[in-house]
Coordinates of N, CA and C and ligand atoms in Angstrom, one line a residue:
M8 N -26.1 -18.9 31.0 CA -25.2 -19.1 30.1 C -23.7 -19.2 30.5
K9 N -23.1 -20.1 29.9 CA -21.5 -20.1 30.2 C -20.8 -18.9 29.8
T10 N -20.1 -18.9 30.6 CA -19.2 -17.8 29.9 C -17.9 -18.3 29.4
I11 N -17.3 -18.0 28.2 CA -16.3 -18.3 27.8 C -15.0 -18.1 28.6
P12 N -14.4 -19.1 28.6 CA -13.0 -19.0 29.7 C -12.1 -17.9 28.9
F13 N -11.3 -17.3 29.7 CA -10.3 -16.3 29.0 C -9.3 -17.1 28.5
W14 N -8.8 -18.2 29.0 CA -7.7 -18.7 27.7 C -8.0 -19.1 26.5
M15 N -9.7 -19.4 26.5 CA -9.9 -19.3 25.0 C -10.1 -18.2 24.3
I16 N -10.7 -17.1 24.4 CA -10.3 -15.5 24.1 C -9.0 -15.6 23.6
A17 N -7.9 -15.8 24.5 CA -6.6 -15.6 24.3 C -6.0 -16.3 23.1
M18 N -6.3 -17.5 23.3 CA -6.1 -18.7 22.2 C -6.6 -18.1 20.8
A19 N -7.6 -17.7 20.9 CA -8.5 -17.2 19.4 C -7.9 -16.3 19.1
Y20 N -7.6 -15.3 20.0 CA -6.9 -14.2 19.3 C -5.4 -14.4 19.0
L21 N -4.6 -15.2 19.6 CA -3.5 -15.5 19.2 C -3.3 -16.3 17.5
W22 N -4.5 -17.2 17.6 CA -4.7 -17.7 16.3 C -4.7 -16.9 15.1
C23 N -5.7 -15.7 15.6 CA -5.9 -14.8 14.4 C -4.6 -14.1 14.2
A24 N -4.1 -13.7 15.0 CA -2.8 -12.9 14.8 C -1.7 -13.7 14.0
V25 N -1.8 -15.1 14.5 CA -0.5 -15.8 13.5 C -1.1 -16.3 12.4
D26 N -2.2 -16.4 12.2 CA -2.8 -16.9 11.0 C -2.5 -16.5 9.5
V27 N -2.7 -15.3 9.7 CA -2.2 -14.5 8.3 C -1.3 -13.8 8.1
S28 N -0.3 -14.0 7.3 CA 0.9 -13.3 7.4 C 0.6 -11.9 6.5
H29 N 1.1 -10.7 7.5 CA 0.8 -9.2 6.9 C 2.1 -9.1 6.1
G30 N 3.0 -10.2 6.0 CA 4.0 -10.1 5.4 C 5.4 -9.3 6.4
M31 N 4.9 -9.3 7.4 CA 6.3 -8.8 8.4 C 7.4 -9.1 9.0
L32 N 8.4 -8.8 9.1 CA 9.6 -9.3 9.4 C 9.8 -8.6 10.7
L33 N 10.6 -9.3 11.5 CA 11.3 -8.7 12.8 C 12.5 -8.2 12.6
T34 N 12.7 -7.0 13.0 CA 14.2 -6.4 12.5 C 14.6 -5.5 13.9
T35 N 16.3 -5.3 14.1 CA 16.4 -4.4 15.2 C 16.6 -3.2 14.6
S36 N 16.9 -2.6 13.2 CA 17.1 -2.0 12.9 C 16.5 -1.5 11.2
C37 N 15.9 -0.4 11.1 CA 15.4 0.0 10.1 C 16.4 0.4 9.0
M38 N 16.1 0.1 7.9 CA 16.7 0.5 6.6 C 16.4 1.8 6.3
T39 N 17.5 2.7 6.0 CA 17.4 4.3 5.3 C 17.6 4.4 4.1
F40 N 16.9 5.3 3.3 CA 17.0 5.2 1.9 C 17.5 7.0 1.4
E41 N 18.4 6.9 0.7 CA 18.7 7.9 0.3 C 18.2 8.8 -1.0
E42 N 17.0 8.1 -1.5 CA 16.6 8.6 -2.4 C 15.9 10.1 -1.8
D43 N 16.0 11.0 -2.5 CA 15.4 12.2 -2.4 C 14.7 12.8 -3.8
Y44 N 12.9 13.2 -3.5 CA 12.3 13.6 -4.4 C 11.3 14.5 -3.9
N45 N 10.4 15.3 -4.9 CA 9.7 15.8 -4.6 C 8.5 15.5 -4.7
F46 N 8.1 14.6 -3.8 CA 6.6 13.9 -3.9 C 5.1 14.8 -4.3
K47 N 4.5 14.4 -5.2 CA 3.3 15.2 -5.5 C 2.1 14.1 -5.5
E48 N 1.7 14.5 -4.3 CA 0.5 13.4 -3.8 C -0.7 13.4 -4.9
D49 N -1.0 14.4 -5.6 CA -1.9 14.2 -6.4 C -1.6 13.4 -7.8
K50 N -0.5 13.3 -7.5 CA -0.2 12.3 -8.8 C -0.2 10.6 -8.4
F51 N -0.5 10.7 -6.9 CA -0.1 9.2 -6.2 C -1.5 8.7 -6.2
D52 N -2.7 9.4 -6.4 CA -3.8 9.0 -6.0 C -4.6 7.6 -7.0
G53 N -5.3 7.1 -6.6 CA -5.8 6.2 -7.6 C -5.8 5.0 -7.1
T54 N -5.6 3.9 -8.5 CA -5.9 2.5 -8.1 C -4.2 1.9 -8.1
W55 N -4.3 1.3 -7.2 CA -2.9 0.5 -7.2 C -3.0 -0.9 -6.6
Y56 N -2.3 -2.0 -7.5 CA -2.3 -3.1 -7.1 C -1.0 -3.6 -6.4
E57 N -1.2 -4.4 -5.4 CA 0.3 -4.9 -4.7 C 0.6 -6.2 -5.6
V58 N 1.6 -6.2 -6.4 CA 1.9 -7.0 -7.0 C 3.2 -7.8 -6.1
R59 N 4.0 -7.0 -5.1 CA 4.8 -8.2 -4.5 C 5.1 -7.3 -3.5
R60 N 5.1 -8.4 -2.5 CA 5.4 -8.3 -1.2 C 6.8 -8.8 -0.1
L61 N 7.2 -7.9 0.8 CA 8.6 -8.7 1.4 C 7.9 -9.5 2.4
N62 N 8.0 -10.8 2.0 CA 7.6 -11.8 2.7 C 8.2 -12.9 4.0
D63 N 7.6 -12.8 5.1 CA 8.1 -13.6 6.0 C 7.9 -15.2 5.3
H64 N 9.4 -15.7 5.2 CA 9.0 -17.5 4.2 C 8.3 -18.4 5.1
N65 N 8.3 -18.1 6.6 CA 7.8 -19.0 7.2 C 6.2 -19.2 7.3
A66 N 5.5 -18.1 6.7 CA 4.1 -17.9 6.7 C 3.5 -19.0 5.7
T67 N 2.1 -19.3 6.1 CA 1.5 -20.3 5.5 C 0.3 -19.9 4.8
Q68 N -0.2 -19.0 5.3 CA -1.2 -18.2 4.2 C -1.1 -16.6 3.9
H69 N -1.4 -16.3 2.7 CA -1.1 -15.0 2.0 C -2.2 -13.9 1.9
E70 N -2.2 -13.0 1.9 CA -3.0 -12.2 1.3 C -2.7 -12.2 -0.3
D71 N -3.8 -12.4 -0.8 CA -3.2 -12.1 -2.9 C -4.6 -10.9 -3.0
C72 N -4.6 -10.9 -4.5 CA -5.5 -10.2 -5.2 C -5.7 -8.7 -4.5
V73 N -4.5 -8.2 -3.9 CA -4.6 -6.9 -2.8 C -5.0 -5.6 -4.2
V74 N -5.5 -5.0 -3.9 CA -5.9 -3.8 -4.7 C -6.2 -2.8 -3.8
M75 N -5.6 -1.4 -4.0 CA -6.2 -0.3 -3.2 C -6.3 1.0 -4.1
N76 N -7.4 1.7 -3.5 CA -7.4 3.0 -3.7 C -6.9 4.0 -2.9
Y77 N -6.2 5.0 -3.4 CA -5.7 6.4 -2.6 C -6.9 7.4 -3.2
K78 N -7.3 7.7 -2.0 CA -8.1 9.2 -2.6 C -7.4 10.3 -1.5
L79 N -6.8 10.9 -2.4 CA -6.3 12.6 -1.4 C -7.2 13.3 -0.7
G80 N -7.3 13.3 0.8 CA -7.9 14.1 1.3 C -7.1 15.2 1.8
E81 N -7.6 16.2 2.9 CA -6.9 17.1 3.7 C -5.6 17.0 4.1
K82 N -4.4 18.2 3.6 CA -3.4 18.3 4.0 C -2.6 17.2 3.6
G83 N -2.7 16.6 2.6 CA -1.9 15.8 1.8 C -2.1 14.2 2.5
S84 N -3.2 14.1 3.1 CA -3.6 12.8 3.5 C -4.1 11.9 2.8
F85 N -4.5 10.8 2.6 CA -4.8 9.9 1.9 C -6.1 9.0 2.7
E86 N -7.1 9.0 2.2 CA -8.3 8.1 2.4 C -7.9 6.4 1.4
I87 N -7.9 5.6 2.3 CA -7.5 4.2 1.6 C -8.8 3.2 1.9
R88 N -8.8 2.5 0.9 CA -10.2 1.4 0.5 C -9.1 0.6 -0.2
E89 N -9.0 -0.7 0.6 CA -8.4 -1.8 0.2 C -9.1 -2.9 0.2
S90 N -8.8 -4.0 -1.0 CA -9.3 -5.3 -0.4 C -8.5 -6.2 -0.9
Y91 N -8.7 -7.4 -0.4 CA -8.1 -8.7 -0.6 C -8.3 -10.0 -0.6
Q92 N -7.7 -11.1 -0.9 CA -8.2 -12.4 -0.6 C -7.1 -13.4 -0.2
V93 N -7.7 -14.3 0.5 CA -7.1 -15.5 1.5 C -7.4 -16.8 0.9
G94 N -6.6 -17.2 -0.2 CA -7.1 -18.6 -0.8 C -7.9 -17.7 -1.8
D95 N -7.8 -19.1 -2.9 CA -8.9 -18.9 -4.1 C -10.6 -19.3 -3.7
E96 N -11.0 -19.6 -2.4 CA -12.4 -20.0 -2.0 C -13.0 -18.3 -1.3
S97 N -11.7 -17.8 -1.0 CA -12.3 -16.6 -0.3 C -12.7 -15.6 -0.8
A98 N -14.3 -14.7 -0.2 CA -14.3 -13.8 -1.0 C -13.5 -12.5 -0.6
P99 N -13.7 -11.1 -1.5 CA -12.7 -10.4 -1.4 C -13.0 -9.5 0.3
I100 N -11.8 -9.1 1.1 CA -12.0 -8.6 2.5 C -11.7 -7.3 2.3
Y101 N -13.0 -6.4 2.8 CA -12.3 -5.1 2.6 C -11.9 -4.3 3.6
R102 N -11.1 -3.3 3.7 CA -10.6 -2.4 5.1 C -10.6 -1.5 4.6
S103 N -10.7 -0.2 5.4 CA -10.5 1.2 5.2 C -9.4 1.8 5.8
G104 N -9.1 2.8 5.5 CA -7.8 3.4 6.3 C -7.4 4.8 6.0
K105 N -6.6 5.4 6.4 CA -6.2 6.7 6.5 C -4.7 6.6 6.6
A106 N -4.2 7.4 5.5 CA -2.9 7.7 5.7 C -2.4 9.2 5.9
E107 N -1.9 9.6 6.8 CA -1.6 10.9 7.2 C 0.0 11.2 7.5
P108 N 0.7 12.6 6.6 CA 1.8 12.7 6.3 C 2.5 13.0 7.6
K109 N 4.1 12.4 7.6 CA 4.6 12.5 8.7 C 5.9 13.5 8.5
V110 N 6.3 14.4 9.3 CA 7.3 15.6 8.9 C 7.3 15.6 7.5
F111 N 6.0 16.3 7.1 CA 5.8 16.0 5.9 C 7.0 17.4 5.1
Q112 N 7.2 18.1 5.6 CA 8.0 19.2 5.2 C 9.4 19.2 4.9
D113 N 10.4 18.4 5.5 CA 11.7 18.3 5.4 C 12.3 16.8 5.3
A114 N 10.9 16.1 4.8 CA 11.0 14.8 4.8 C 12.1 14.6 3.4
R115 N 12.8 13.7 3.0 CA 13.6 13.3 1.8 C 12.9 12.7 1.4
I116 N 11.8 11.8 1.4 CA 11.2 10.8 0.8 C 10.0 11.0 1.6
P117 N 8.7 10.7 0.9 CA 7.5 10.9 1.6 C 7.3 9.7 2.8
K118 N 6.9 10.5 3.6 CA 6.3 9.3 5.2 C 4.9 9.8 5.6
F119 N 4.7 8.3 5.8 CA 3.1 8.6 6.8 C 2.9 7.7 7.5
L120 N 1.8 8.2 8.4 CA 1.1 6.9 9.3 C 0.1 6.4 9.0
E121 N 0.3 5.2 9.0 CA -1.1 4.4 8.1 C -1.9 3.8 9.1
R122 N -3.3 3.9 9.3 CA -4.3 2.9 10.3 C -5.3 2.5 9.5
F123 N -5.8 1.0 9.3 CA -6.5 0.5 9.2 C -7.9 0.4 10.0
N124 N -9.2 0.4 9.5 CA -10.5 0.1 10.6 C -10.2 -1.2 11.4
T125 N -9.1 -2.0 10.6 CA -9.1 -3.4 11.1 C -7.8 -3.6 12.2
T126 N -7.4 -2.4 12.5 CA -5.8 -2.4 13.3 C -6.5 -2.3 14.8
D127 N -6.1 -3.3 15.2 CA -6.2 -3.3 16.8 C -5.9 -2.4 17.5
P128 N -6.9 -1.6 18.2 CA -6.4 -0.5 19.0 C -5.0 -0.4 19.7
A129 N -4.7 -1.5 19.9 CA -3.4 -1.6 20.8 C -2.1 -1.4 20.0
D130 N -2.4 -1.7 18.6 CA -1.1 -1.5 17.8 C -0.6 -0.3 17.4
P131 N 0.3 0.1 17.0 CA 0.8 1.4 17.0 C 0.3 1.6 15.3
D132 N 0.1 3.1 14.9 CA 0.1 3.3 13.5 C 1.2 2.6 12.8
I133 N 0.9 2.2 11.5 CA 2.1 2.0 10.8 C 3.0 2.8 10.0
S134 N 4.0 3.0 10.2 CA 5.2 3.8 9.3 C 5.1 3.4 7.7
I135 N 4.9 4.3 6.9 CA 4.8 4.2 5.5 C 5.8 5.4 5.1
D136 N 6.4 4.7 3.8 CA 7.6 5.6 3.1 C 7.4 5.2 1.9
I137 N 7.3 5.9 0.6 CA 6.9 5.7 -0.2 C 8.6 6.3 -1.4
V138 N 9.4 5.1 -1.1 CA 10.6 5.1 -1.5 C 10.7 5.4 -2.9
A139 N 10.2 5.2 -3.4 CA 10.1 5.2 -5.3 C 8.7 5.1 -5.7
T140 N 8.7 5.7 -6.8 CA 7.4 6.2 -7.8 C 7.7 6.6 -9.2
D141 N 7.0 6.3 -9.9 CA 6.8 7.2 -11.4 C 5.6 7.6 -11.3
Y142 N 4.8 7.2 -10.4 CA 2.9 7.7 -10.8 C 2.3 6.8 -11.4
S143 N 3.2 6.6 -12.6 CA 2.0 6.2 -13.7 C 2.1 4.8 -14.0
S144 N 3.3 3.9 -13.3 CA 3.4 2.5 -13.5 C 3.6 1.8 -12.1
Y145 N 4.5 2.2 -11.5 CA 4.9 1.8 -9.8 C 5.4 2.6 -8.7
A146 N 5.5 1.8 -8.0 CA 5.6 2.4 -6.5 C 6.4 1.3 -5.5
V147 N 7.2 1.8 -4.9 CA 8.0 1.0 -3.9 C 7.5 1.4 -2.4
V148 N 7.1 0.7 -1.7 CA 6.7 1.4 -0.5 C 7.5 0.6 0.7
Y149 N 8.1 1.2 1.5 CA 8.7 0.3 3.0 C 7.9 0.9 4.1
S150 N 7.9 0.1 5.1 CA 7.3 -0.1 6.2 C 8.1 -0.3 7.7
C151 N 8.7 0.3 8.4 CA 9.4 -0.1 9.5 C 8.8 0.5 11.0
T152 N 7.8 -0.1 11.5 CA 7.5 0.5 12.6 C 8.0 -0.1 14.2
S153 N 8.1 0.7 15.2 CA 9.0 0.3 16.2 C 7.7 -0.5 17.1
I154 N 7.7 -1.7 17.8 CA 7.4 -2.4 18.2 C 7.6 -2.5 20.2
N155 N 8.6 -2.2 20.3 CA 9.1 -2.0 21.8 C 10.4 -1.4 21.6
S156 N 11.2 -1.1 22.9 CA 12.6 -0.5 22.7 C 13.6 -1.4 22.0
T157 N 13.9 -2.7 21.7 CA 14.6 -2.9 20.6 C 14.1 -3.2 19.2
H158 N 13.2 -3.6 19.3 CA 12.6 -4.6 17.6 C 11.5 -3.7 17.0
H159 N 11.5 -3.6 15.6 CA 10.7 -2.9 14.6 C 10.0 -4.2 13.9
I160 N 8.8 -3.9 13.0 CA 8.3 -4.7 12.5 C 8.4 -4.6 10.9
E161 N 8.8 -5.1 9.8 CA 9.4 -4.2 8.8 C 8.8 -5.1 7.5
S162 N 8.3 -4.1 6.3 CA 7.4 -4.8 5.3 C 7.6 -3.8 4.5
A163 N 7.4 -4.4 3.4 CA 7.3 -3.5 1.7 C 7.0 -4.3 0.9
W164 N 6.3 -3.3 0.2 CA 5.7 -3.8 -0.8 C 5.7 -3.3 -2.3
V165 N 6.0 -3.8 -3.5 CA 5.8 -3.2 -5.0 C 4.2 -2.8 -5.3
L166 N 4.4 -1.9 -5.6 CA 2.8 -1.6 -6.4 C 2.7 -1.1 -7.5
S167 N 1.5 -1.4 -8.4 CA 1.9 -1.4 -9.8 C -0.2 -0.4 -10.4
R168 N 0.4 0.0 -11.0 CA -1.1 0.3 -11.6 C -1.9 -0.4 -12.1
Q169 N -1.1 -1.7 -12.9 CA -1.7 -2.7 -13.7 C -1.9 -3.9 -12.4
P170 N -2.3 -5.1 -12.9 CA -2.1 -6.3 -11.7 C -0.9 -6.8 -12.2
A171 N -0.4 -6.4 -13.0 CA 1.0 -6.6 -13.5 C 2.3 -5.7 -13.4
L172 N 3.5 -5.9 -13.4 CA 4.0 -4.3 -13.9 C 4.3 -4.5 -15.1
A173 N 4.4 -3.2 -15.2 CA 4.7 -2.7 -16.8 C 5.9 -3.1 -17.3
K174 N 6.0 -3.6 -18.3 CA 7.4 -4.3 -19.0 C 8.5 -3.5 -18.5
N175 N 8.3 -2.2 -19.1 CA 9.5 -1.6 -19.1 C 10.0 -0.9 -17.8
V176 N 9.4 -1.2 -16.9 CA 9.8 -1.1 -15.4 C 10.4 -2.1 -14.6
V177 N 10.0 -3.5 -15.3 CA 10.3 -4.7 -14.3 C 11.9 -4.8 -14.0
E178 N 12.8 -4.3 -15.1 CA 14.0 -4.2 -15.2 C 14.3 -3.5 -13.4
L179 N 14.0 -1.8 -13.7 CA 14.2 -1.0 -13.1 C 14.0 -1.2 -11.3
V180 N 12.6 -2.0 -11.4 CA 12.2 -2.6 -9.7 C 12.8 -3.2 -9.7
N181 N 13.4 -4.5 -10.2 CA 14.1 -5.6 -9.8 C 15.8 -5.1 -9.4
L182 N 16.1 -4.3 -10.0 CA 17.5 -3.6 -9.9 C 17.3 -2.7 -8.4
F183 N 16.3 -1.8 -8.4 CA 15.8 -1.0 -7.1 C 15.8 -2.1 -5.7
L184 N 15.5 -3.2 -5.8 CA 15.4 -4.1 -4.7 C 16.2 -4.7 -4.5
E185 N 16.9 -5.3 -5.4 CA 18.4 -6.1 -5.2 C 19.5 -5.2 -4.7
S186 N 19.1 -3.8 -5.0 CA 20.4 -3.1 -4.5 C 19.9 -2.5 -3.1
R187 N 19.0 -2.6 -2.4 CA 18.2 -2.0 -1.3 C 18.0 -2.8 -0.2
F188 N 17.5 -3.9 -1.1 CA 16.7 -5.1 0.2 C 17.8 -6.3 0.2
T189 N 18.9 -6.1 1.1 CA 20.3 -7.0 1.0 C 20.3 -8.3 1.9
R190 N 19.2 -7.8 3.2 CA 19.5 -8.8 4.3 C 18.8 -10.3 3.6
D191 N 19.5 -11.7 4.4 CA 19.4 -12.8 3.9 C 17.6 -13.0 3.9
D192 N 16.9 -12.3 5.2 CA 15.6 -12.6 5.2 C 14.7 -11.5 4.4
H193 N 15.3 -10.7 3.3 CA 14.6 -10.4 2.4 C 14.1 -10.8 1.2
K194 N 13.2 -11.5 1.1 CA 12.7 -12.4 0.5 C 11.1 -11.8 -0.1
W195 N 11.0 -11.8 -1.6 CA 9.7 -11.2 -2.1 C 8.8 -12.2 -2.7
R196 N 7.7 -12.3 -2.7 CA 6.8 -12.8 -3.0 C 6.0 -12.3 -3.8
A197 N 5.9 -13.0 -5.0 CA 4.7 -12.3 -5.9 C 3.0 -12.8 -5.2
T198 N 2.6 -11.3 -5.4 CA 0.8 -11.5 -5.0 C 0.2 -12.0 -6.3
I199 N -0.8 -13.0 -5.7 CA -1.4 -13.5 -7.4 C -2.4 -12.5 -7.6
H200 N -2.4 -12.4 -8.8 CA -3.7 -11.1 -9.3 C -4.2 -12.0 -10.6
T201 N -4.2 -13.5 -10.8 CA -4.9 -13.9 -12.1 C -6.3 -13.6 -12.0
A202 N -7.2 -13.6 -13.0 CA -8.3 -13.8 -13.0 C -9.3 -14.6 -12.6
D203 N -8.5 -15.7 -12.9 CA -9.2 -16.8 -12.5 C -9.4 -17.4 -10.6
Y204 N -8.3 -16.5 -10.1 CA -8.1 -17.0 -8.8 C -8.5 -15.6 -8.2
C205 N -8.7 -14.4 -8.7 CA -9.5 -13.1 -8.0 C -10.5 -12.9 -7.9
K206 N -11.4 -12.9 -7.4 CA -13.1 -12.4 -7.2 C -13.0 -10.9 -7.5
P207 N -14.2 -10.4 -8.5 CA -14.2 -9.0 -8.8 C -14.2 -8.5 -7.1
T208 N -13.5 -7.2 -7.2 CA -13.6 -6.5 -6.0 C -14.1 -4.8 -6.5
S209 N -15.0 -4.6 -5.3 CA -15.6 -3.2 -5.5 C -14.5 -1.8 -5.6
V210 N -12.8 -2.3 -4.7 CA -12.3 -1.1 -4.9 C -11.5 -0.8 -6.3
E211 N -11.8 -1.8 -7.1 CA -11.7 -1.4 -8.8 C -12.1 -0.7 -9.7
T212 N -13.3 -0.7 -9.0 CA -14.5 0.5 -9.7 C -14.5 1.6 -9.0
L213 N -13.9 2.0 -7.8 CA -13.8 3.1 -7.2 C -13.2 4.3 -8.0
P214 N -13.8 5.8 -7.8 CA -13.4 6.8 -8.9 C -12.1 7.1 -8.5
V215 N -11.2 7.4 -10.1 CA -10.0 8.0 -9.5 C -10.1 9.4 -9.3
Y216 N -9.2 10.3 -8.7 CA -9.9 11.6 -7.9 C -8.9 12.4 -8.4
G217 N -7.6 12.4 -8.4 CA -6.6 13.7 -8.5 C -6.4 13.9 -9.8
A218 N -5.6 15.0 -9.9 CA -5.2 15.6 -11.2 C -4.2 14.9 -11.9
G219 N -3.6 13.9 -11.4 CA -2.5 13.1 -11.7 C -3.3 12.5 -13.2
N220 N -4.3 11.7 -12.4 CA -5.1 10.4 -13.3 C -5.9 11.1 -14.3
R221 N -6.5 12.4 -14.2 CA -7.6 12.7 -14.6 C -7.7 12.9 -16.1
I222 N -8.6 12.6 -16.8 CA -8.4 12.5 -18.3 C -8.7 14.3 -18.1
P223 N -7.9 15.0 -19.3 CA -8.1 16.4 -19.2 C -9.4 16.9 -19.4
V224 N -9.9 17.9 -18.7 CA -11.2 18.2 -18.6 C -11.5 19.1 -20.4
L225 N -10.6 19.8 -20.3 CA -10.5 21.2 -21.4 C -10.1 20.3 -22.6
S226 N -10.7 19.7 -23.4 CA -10.4 19.0 -24.7 C -10.3 20.4 -25.8
I227 N -9.7 20.4 -26.5 CA -9.6 21.0 -27.8 C -10.7 21.7 -28.4
P228 N -11.8 20.9 -28.5 CA -13.3 21.5 -29.3 C -13.8 22.3 -27.9
V229 N -13.8 22.3 -26.8 CA -13.9 22.8 -25.8 C -13.6 24.3 -25.9
V230 N -12.2 24.0 -26.0 CA -11.2 25.3 -25.9 C -11.8 26.1 -27.0
L231 N -12.1 25.7 -28.1 CA -12.5 26.3 -29.8 C -13.6 27.0 -29.5
L232 N -14.4 26.1 -28.9 CA -15.7 26.7 -28.5 C -16.0 27.7 -27.5
G233 N -15.5 28.0 -26.4 CA -14.9 29.0 -25.5 C -14.2 30.2 -26.6
M234 N -13.5 29.8 -27.1 CA -12.9 31.1 -27.7 C -13.8 31.9 -28.9
L235 N -14.9 30.8 -29.6 CA -15.8 31.9 -30.3 C -16.7 32.1 -29.5
L236 N -17.3 31.8 -28.2 CA -17.9 32.5 -27.3 C -17.5 33.9 -27.1
V237 N -16.0 33.8 -26.7 CA -15.5 35.1 -26.4 C -15.9 36.2 -27.3
R238 N -15.3 35.5 -29.0 CA -15.4 36.5 -29.6 C -16.8 37.2 -30.1
L239 N -17.9 36.3 -29.9 CA -19.0 36.7 -30.3 C -19.7 37.8 -29.1
F240 N -19.3 37.5 -27.8 CA -20.0 38.2 -27.0 C -19.1 39.7 -26.6
F241 N -17.7 39.7 -27.0 CA -16.9 40.9 -26.8 C -16.5 41.4 -27.9
Ligands
LIG301 C1 11.4 -19.9 10.2 O1 11.6 -21.1 9.6 C2 13.2 -21.2 9.9 C3 13.4 -23.0 9.7 O2 12.9 -23.4 8.6 C4 13.6 -20.8 11.5 O3 14.8 -21.0 11.6 C5 13.3 -19.5 12.1 O4 13.4 -19.2 13.0 C6 11.7 -19.2 11.6 N1 11.5 -17.8 11.3 C7 10.3 -17.3 11.9 C8 10.6 -15.7 12.2 O5 9.9 -18.0 13.2
LIG302 C1 -13.6 -1.6 7.5 O1 -14.0 -0.9 6.3 C2 -14.4 -1.6 4.8 C3 -14.7 -0.8 4.3 O2 -15.4 0.6 4.1 C4 -15.8 -2.3 5.8 O3 -16.4 -3.0 4.8 C5 -15.5 -3.0 6.9 O4 -16.9 -4.0 7.7 C6 -14.8 -2.5 7.9 N1 -14.6 -3.2 9.1 C7 -14.7 -2.9 10.2 C8 -13.9 -4.1 11.2 O5 -15.0 -2.0 10.7
LIG303 C1 10.5 -7.2 21.4 O1 10.0 -7.7 20.7 C2 10.8 -8.7 20.1 C3 9.6 -9.8 19.4 O2 8.5 -9.9 19.7 C4 11.3 -9.7 21.3 O3 11.9 -10.9 20.5 C5 12.1 -8.7 22.1 O4 12.8 -9.5 23.3 C6 11.3 -7.8 22.5 N1 12.2 -6.7 23.3 C7 12.3 -6.1 24.6 C8 13.0 -5.4 25.5 O5 10.8 -6.3 24.9

């Protein structure tokens, strides 16, 4: 058996590394957000569609049809299931991951460390800040992770509860992005979500767990029945 030369492995690795853009930009300083709000983890879980991504404009291939499911776990962590597509020929590609809260107590905005099962063991956990959300229609997520003593990789995503942002929040989200992401290389790309382009993904059919999205369990007839039973037995 012939062994594969090391350079071929190295080339294949490099090729994979540059092949698909994860929307990462290189920066020497992370942005800081002055937002301050009380994050409610249980209202954040459920399905989110990535509708925009801060984009490296040199990228030739993109992740589209990005759908994720956040499931609230222990101590404010999230289990994440995600699927995306690269090109319209591709089948959905699945990955799973975990987001652990970082300095949860005194953070002004919720910060997490995220790792997917597809992450190279040599790569650091990705830092994730949920810089804005109304839980029910949109979220803006910012990521800035140190890669060496001088540089960080930066990315950001706009998430939506629907494959397109609700009309009443488009203006709000645009204003937020325009006022915060002001660098020349801060260019946004719309993530494709059209039905003819995106294949069905099992992530969309995953259950929704948290209190924020759950249909109220106690409907009025149930409450009335309960009151009736109390009357009958006491
Ligand atoms: C992207 O392309 C431009 C020219 O089109 C070049 O000046 C720039 O250095 C490139 N950036 C990266 C990160 O490769
Ligand atoms: C990552 O997780 C997804 C979803 O659970 C799974 O389909 C995929 O095979 C996993 N990939 C690796 C490299 O473990
Ligand atoms: C850090 O990484 C960037 C991008 O790969 C590189 O340009 C820079 O020279 C590196 N800095 C140090 C101190 O290694």
